[in-house]
Coordinates of C-alpha atoms and ligand atoms in Angstrom, one line a residue:
X18 CA -28.6 138.7 -41.9
X19 CA -28.8 135.1 -42.3
X20 CA -28.1 133.8 -45.7
X21 CA -29.2 130.5 -47.0
X22 CA -27.7 129.0 -50.0
X23 CA -29.4 126.5 -52.2
X24 CA -26.6 124.6 -54.1
X25 CA -28.1 122.3 -56.7
X26 CA -26.5 121.0 -59.6
X27 CA -29.7 119.3 -60.5
X28 CA -32.2 122.2 -59.7
X29 CA -35.3 122.0 -57.6
X30 CA -38.5 122.5 -59.7
X31 CA -39.4 126.2 -59.9
X32 CA -42.3 125.6 -57.7
X33 CA -40.1 124.2 -55.0
X34 CA -37.7 127.3 -55.3
X35 CA -40.6 129.8 -54.8
X36 CA -41.7 127.7 -51.7
X37 CA -38.1 127.7 -50.2
X38 CA -37.9 131.3 -50.9
X39 CA -41.0 132.1 -49.1
X40 CA -40.1 130.3 -46.0
X41 CA -36.5 131.8 -46.1
X42 CA -37.5 135.5 -46.9
X43 CA -40.6 135.1 -44.6
X44 CA -38.0 134.7 -41.6
X45 CA -36.3 137.7 -42.8
X46 CA -33.1 135.8 -44.2
X47 CA -31.8 136.1 -47.7
X48 CA -31.8 133.4 -50.4
X49 CA -28.7 132.8 -52.5
X50 CA -29.2 130.4 -55.5
X51 CA -26.4 128.3 -57.1
X52 CA -28.0 126.2 -59.6
X53 CA -26.4 123.9 -62.6
X54 CA -23.0 124.9 -61.4
X55 CA -20.3 123.5 -63.6
X56 CA -17.5 122.7 -61.3
X57 CA -17.2 122.0 -57.5
X58 CA -15.2 125.2 -57.0
X59 CA -18.5 127.5 -57.8
X60 CA -19.8 125.5 -54.7
X61 CA -16.5 126.2 -52.7
X62 CA -16.7 130.0 -53.6
X63 CA -20.5 130.2 -53.1
X64 CA -20.4 128.8 -49.4
X65 CA -17.8 131.2 -48.4
X66 CA -20.4 133.9 -47.0
X67 CA -23.4 132.0 -46.0
X68 CA -24.7 130.6 -42.7
X69 CA -27.0 127.8 -44.2
X70 CA -27.0 125.5 -47.1
X71 CA -29.7 123.4 -48.7
X72 CA -28.2 120.6 -51.2
X73 CA -29.8 117.7 -53.0
X74 CA -27.0 115.2 -54.4
X75 CA -24.4 117.8 -54.5
X76 CA -21.2 117.1 -52.6
X77 CA -20.6 118.9 -49.2
X78 CA -17.0 117.6 -49.0
X79 CA -14.3 118.7 -46.3
X80 CA -13.3 121.6 -48.8
X81 CA -16.7 123.1 -49.1
X82 CA -17.2 122.7 -45.4
X83 CA -13.9 124.5 -44.5
X84 CA -14.8 127.1 -46.9
X85 CA -17.8 127.9 -45.3
X86 CA -16.4 130.1 -42.4
X87 CA -19.8 131.3 -41.1
X88 CA -21.6 127.9 -41.9
X89 CA -23.8 126.5 -39.1
X90 CA -26.2 124.1 -40.9
X91 CA -26.3 121.9 -44.0
X92 CA -29.6 120.5 -45.0
X93 CA -29.9 117.5 -47.6
X94 CA -33.1 117.8 -49.0
X95 CA -33.7 114.0 -49.2
X96 CA -33.0 111.0 -47.0
X97 CA -29.6 109.6 -47.7
X98 CA -26.6 111.9 -46.4
X99 CA -23.5 109.9 -47.7
X100 CA -22.9 113.1 -49.8
X101 CA -22.0 115.1 -46.8
X102 CA -18.7 114.7 -44.9
X103 CA -20.1 114.2 -41.6
X104 CA -16.6 114.1 -39.6
X105 CA -15.5 117.4 -41.2
X106 CA -19.0 118.9 -40.6
X107 CA -18.6 117.9 -36.8
X108 CA -15.1 119.1 -36.5
X109 CA -16.1 122.7 -37.8
X110 CA -19.3 122.7 -35.6
X111 CA -21.8 122.4 -38.5
X112 CA -25.0 120.8 -37.9
X113 CA -25.9 118.4 -40.8
X114 CA -29.3 117.1 -41.6
X115 CA -31.6 115.3 -43.8
X116 CA -35.3 115.4 -44.6
X117 CA -36.4 112.2 -43.9
X118 CA -39.7 110.8 -45.3
X119 CA -40.4 113.6 -47.8
X120 CA -39.6 111.9 -50.9
X121 CA -40.4 108.2 -49.7
X122 CA -43.7 107.9 -51.6
X123 CA -41.9 108.8 -54.7
X124 CA -39.1 106.1 -54.2
X125 CA -41.8 103.4 -53.2
X126 CA -43.5 104.0 -56.4
X127 CA -40.8 103.5 -58.5
X128 CA -39.7 100.4 -56.8
X129 CA -43.2 98.7 -57.5
X130 CA -43.2 100.5 -61.0
X131 CA -39.9 98.5 -61.9
X132 CA -41.1 95.4 -60.5
X133 CA -44.0 95.4 -62.9
X134 CA -42.2 96.4 -65.9
X135 CA -39.7 93.5 -64.9
X136 CA -42.5 91.0 -64.5
X137 CA -44.2 91.9 -67.7
X138 CA -40.8 91.2 -69.6
X139 CA -40.1 94.9 -70.2
X140 CA -43.3 95.4 -72.2
X141 CA -41.9 93.2 -75.0
X142 CA -45.2 91.8 -76.0
X143 CA -44.5 88.5 -74.5
X144 CA -46.7 86.9 -71.6
X145 CA -45.3 88.0 -68.2
X146 CA -46.1 87.3 -64.5
X147 CA -48.0 89.0 -61.8
X148 CA -46.9 90.5 -58.5
X149 CA -50.3 88.9 -56.9
X150 CA -49.3 85.9 -54.5
X151 CA -45.5 86.5 -54.6
X152 CA -43.5 87.0 -51.5
X153 CA -41.6 90.3 -51.2
X154 CA -38.8 90.7 -48.8
X155 CA -38.2 94.4 -47.4
X156 CA -34.9 94.7 -46.3
X157 CA -34.7 97.7 -44.2
X158 CA -38.2 99.0 -42.9
X159 CA -37.7 102.7 -42.5
X160 CA -39.7 105.5 -44.5
X161 CA -39.3 104.0 -47.9
X162 CA -39.4 100.3 -46.9
X163 CA -42.6 100.7 -45.0
X164 CA -44.3 102.4 -48.0
X165 CA -43.2 99.5 -50.5
X166 CA -44.7 97.1 -47.8
X167 CA -48.0 98.9 -48.1
X168 CA -48.2 99.1 -51.5
X169 CA -47.1 95.6 -52.3
X170 CA -50.0 94.5 -49.9
X171 CA -52.2 96.4 -52.0
X172 CA -51.0 94.3 -55.0
X173 CA -51.9 91.0 -53.1
X174 CA -47.8 90.2 -52.3
X175 CA -46.9 88.5 -49.0
X176 CA -44.7 91.0 -47.4
X177 CA -41.7 90.1 -45.2
X178 CA -39.2 92.5 -43.6
X179 CA -35.8 92.7 -41.9
X180 CA -34.7 95.4 -39.8
X181 CA -32.5 94.7 -36.9
X182 CA -33.3 98.3 -35.5
X183 CA -37.1 98.0 -35.3
X184 CA -38.7 95.7 -33.0
X185 CA -40.4 92.8 -34.7
X186 CA -43.9 93.6 -33.0
X187 CA -43.9 97.1 -34.7
X188 CA -43.2 95.6 -38.1
X189 CA -45.9 92.9 -37.5
X190 CA -48.4 95.7 -36.4
X191 CA -48.4 96.8 -40.2
X192 CA -49.4 93.2 -41.4
X193 CA -45.8 92.6 -42.3
X194 CA -44.0 89.4 -41.2
X195 CA -40.6 90.2 -39.5
X196 CA -37.8 87.9 -40.1
X197 CA -34.7 87.5 -37.8
X198 CA -31.9 87.7 -40.4
X199 CA -31.2 88.9 -43.9
X200 CA -30.5 85.0 -44.7
X201 CA -34.2 84.2 -43.7
X202 CA -35.4 87.1 -45.7
X203 CA -33.4 86.2 -48.8
X204 CA -34.3 82.4 -48.7
X205 CA -37.9 83.2 -48.3
X206 CA -38.7 86.0 -51.0
X207 CA -38.9 85.9 -54.5
X208 CA -38.6 89.6 -54.7
X209 CA -36.3 91.6 -52.4
X210 CA -36.5 95.4 -52.1
X211 CA -33.4 97.2 -50.9
X212 CA -33.8 100.3 -48.4
X213 CA -30.7 99.9 -46.2
X214 CA -28.5 103.0 -46.0
X215 CA -25.1 103.1 -47.4
X216 CA -22.6 103.0 -44.6
X217 CA -19.2 101.0 -43.7
X218 CA -21.5 97.9 -42.3
X219 CA -23.7 98.0 -45.4
X220 CA -21.4 98.5 -48.4
X221 CA -20.8 95.7 -50.6
X222 CA -22.9 93.5 -48.2
X223 CA -25.5 92.4 -50.7
X224 CA -23.3 89.6 -52.0
X225 CA -23.1 86.3 -53.8
X226 CA -24.0 84.3 -50.7
X227 CA -27.0 86.3 -49.9
X228 CA -28.2 86.4 -53.3
X229 CA -27.8 82.8 -54.1
X230 CA -30.2 81.8 -51.3
X231 CA -33.1 83.6 -53.1
X232 CA -36.0 81.2 -54.4
X233 CA -36.3 80.5 -58.5
X234 CA -37.5 83.5 -60.2
X235 CA -35.6 85.9 -58.1
X236 CA -35.8 89.8 -58.6
X237 CA -33.6 92.1 -56.7
X238 CA -34.8 95.9 -56.7
X239 CA -32.3 98.3 -55.5
X240 CA -33.7 102.0 -54.9
X241 CA -31.2 102.4 -52.0
X242 CA -27.4 102.9 -53.3
X243 CA -25.3 101.1 -55.8
X244 CA -22.5 100.8 -53.0
X245 CA -24.6 98.4 -50.9
X246 CA -24.1 95.9 -53.8
X247 CA -21.0 93.7 -54.1
X248 CA -21.1 93.8 -57.9
X249 CA -18.6 91.0 -58.4
X250 CA -21.3 88.8 -56.6
X251 CA -24.1 90.1 -58.7
X252 CA -22.1 89.4 -61.9
X253 CA -21.5 86.0 -60.6
X254 CA -25.0 85.1 -59.9
X255 CA -26.1 86.5 -63.3
X256 CA -24.0 84.0 -64.8
X257 CA -24.8 81.0 -62.6
X258 CA -28.6 81.6 -62.7
X259 CA -30.7 82.5 -65.8
X260 CA -33.7 83.2 -63.5
X261 CA -31.9 86.1 -61.7
X262 CA -33.1 89.4 -62.4
X263 CA -31.9 93.0 -61.3
X264 CA -33.7 96.3 -61.1
X265 CA -32.0 99.5 -60.1
X266 CA -32.4 103.1 -59.5
X267 CA -28.8 103.6 -59.8
X268 CA -26.7 102.8 -62.9
X269 CA -24.4 100.0 -61.6
X270 CA -20.5 100.2 -62.4
X271 CA -21.3 96.8 -64.1
X272 CA -23.6 98.4 -66.6
X273 CA -21.6 97.3 -69.7
X274 CA -21.3 93.6 -68.5
X275 CA -25.1 93.5 -68.1
X276 CA -25.7 95.0 -71.3
X277 CA -23.3 92.6 -73.0
X278 CA -24.5 89.6 -71.9
X279 CA -28.0 89.6 -69.9
X280 CA -30.5 91.3 -72.3
X281 CA -33.9 91.1 -70.8
X282 CA -33.0 90.3 -67.2
X283 CA -32.0 93.9 -65.7
X284 CA -33.4 97.4 -66.0
X285 CA -31.7 100.6 -64.5
X286 CA -32.9 104.0 -64.5
X287 CA -30.5 106.5 -66.7
X288 CA -29.9 108.5 -63.9
X289 CA -31.2 108.7 -60.3
X290 CA -34.9 109.1 -60.2
X291 CA -36.3 107.5 -57.1
X292 CA -37.1 111.1 -55.7
X293 CA -37.7 112.8 -59.0
X294 CA -41.2 113.6 -59.0
X295 CA -42.8 117.0 -58.7
X296 CA -44.4 116.2 -55.2
X297 CA -41.1 114.9 -53.5
X298 CA -39.1 117.7 -54.9
X299 CA -41.3 120.4 -53.3
X300 CA -41.7 118.3 -50.2
X301 CA -38.1 117.9 -49.5
X302 CA -37.1 121.4 -50.5
X303 CA -39.6 122.9 -48.5
X304 CA -38.7 120.7 -45.4
X305 CA -35.1 121.8 -45.6
X306 CA -36.0 125.4 -45.5
X307 CA -38.4 124.8 -42.5
X308 CA -35.8 123.0 -40.8
X309 CA -33.1 125.7 -41.2
X310 CA -35.4 128.2 -39.9
X311 CA -36.5 126.5 -36.9
X312 CA -32.9 125.7 -36.2
X313 CA -32.0 129.5 -36.1
X314 CA -35.1 130.7 -34.4
X315 CA -35.5 127.7 -31.8
X316 CA -32.5 125.6 -31.8
X317 CA -34.6 122.8 -33.2
X318 CA -32.3 119.9 -34.3
X319 CA -34.6 117.1 -34.8
X320 CA -33.0 115.6 -38.0
X321 CA -29.4 116.0 -37.0
X322 CA -27.4 113.3 -38.5
X323 CA -24.0 114.1 -37.1
Ligands
NAD427 N1 -33.3 106.3 -55.2 C1 -33.6 107.5 -54.5 O1 -33.7 108.4 -55.0 C2 -33.5 107.5 -53.1 C3 -34.3 108.2 -52.3 C4 -34.6 108.2 -51.0 C5 -33.7 107.5 -50.4 N2 -32.8 106.7 -51.0 C6 -32.3 105.7 -50.3 O2 -33.1 104.6 -49.6 C7 -32.4 104.2 -48.3 C8 -33.6 104.2 -47.4 O3 -34.3 105.3 -47.3 P1 -35.4 105.8 -46.1 O4 -36.0 107.1 -46.5 O5 -36.4 104.5 -46.1 O6 -34.4 105.8 -44.9 P2 -34.9 105.4 -43.3 O7 -33.8 106.0 -42.8 O8 -36.1 106.0 -43.2 O9 -34.5 103.8 -43.2 C9 -33.5 103.1 -43.2 C10 -34.0 101.9 -42.4 O10 -32.6 101.1 -42.4 C11 -32.5 100.3 -41.4 N3 -31.2 99.9 -41.1 C12 -30.0 100.4 -41.1 N4 -29.0 99.6 -41.2 C13 -29.4 98.5 -41.5 C14 -28.9 97.0 -41.6 N5 -27.6 96.9 -41.7 N6 -29.9 96.0 -42.0 C15 -31.3 96.0 -42.2 N7 -31.7 97.5 -41.7 C16 -31.0 98.5 -41.6 C17 -32.9 101.6 -40.5 O11 -33.2 100.7 -39.1 C18 -34.0 102.1 -41.0 O12 -35.1 101.6 -40.3 C19 -31.5 105.9 -47.9 O13 -30.5 105.6 -47.0 C20 -31.3 106.0 -49.3 O14 -29.9 105.6 -49.5 C21 -32.9 106.5 -52.3

């Protein structure tokens, strides 16, 4: 019998677990739950006897993959999959997948919500500004970026986007102006919303040089990954430009420096919250379970990332 481990340090909502159970048991497989585990070794032990694993932000590192002697597939319920050691997975013939698009709306709403919060001076009682009429640059026009663009248009913003992997014509079809470089995007837009993945090319790529091109009243919104920010550059721009603001779904490593010197110009969520909605939780978990069943039953590998 195929056993599917759900290894979630931060568990899915009970309703999502029920949905996953229905799909897994409906296919005749067994569901194994490992929730709120206290050490990585619990995960390593639990993976020893299973064929499939569903994770959230949990680390499927080399040790986990090597311990999974029967393991065939790991699905990250969510978009980013930098918590899976892809090289180790490939070396052990384990298919790694994500569930793109399932939590995009939740993340997009958070990005817009944080923008309004900052535009209204963190609701401190003083007069703020509106999003309407401002230019927003979407840095990477994937699932989340596309939705941020759509919502921003609803607020009357002028939407620009840069994504070298999507033809300009496709971006423009959405009523969004496609630009040819990150430099052009940052020089044009007062708001930048980041949606690039964290990889060798993008890590620390949002640096002082790029940020300093942004027009007066600049606000950077990061619901992607903290690793894409060059935090030294970020601190430099905070010191040089009193108009610069930063919003982040991820607590930055430079948190203490921001708290100490730049109150009112930044906000970050206490923990990663972009995908933390009931809807996203359910969608991503259920998509992961369906992908596992389709993989074993029909060999479908649509969202394979390794
Ligand atoms: N805060 C959260 O909870 C949360 C939730 C979901 C996703 N995320 C993050 O947001 C990122 C975007 O998610 P998504 O679902 O839109 O992913 P996606 O895969 O749908 O889109 C990523 C886009 O980035 C583009 N891209 C890749 N490299 C680029 C580069 N160097 N420059 C410009 N564009 C580039 C790709 O062409 C693609 O269109 C994820 O990688 C993840 O890190 C965070």
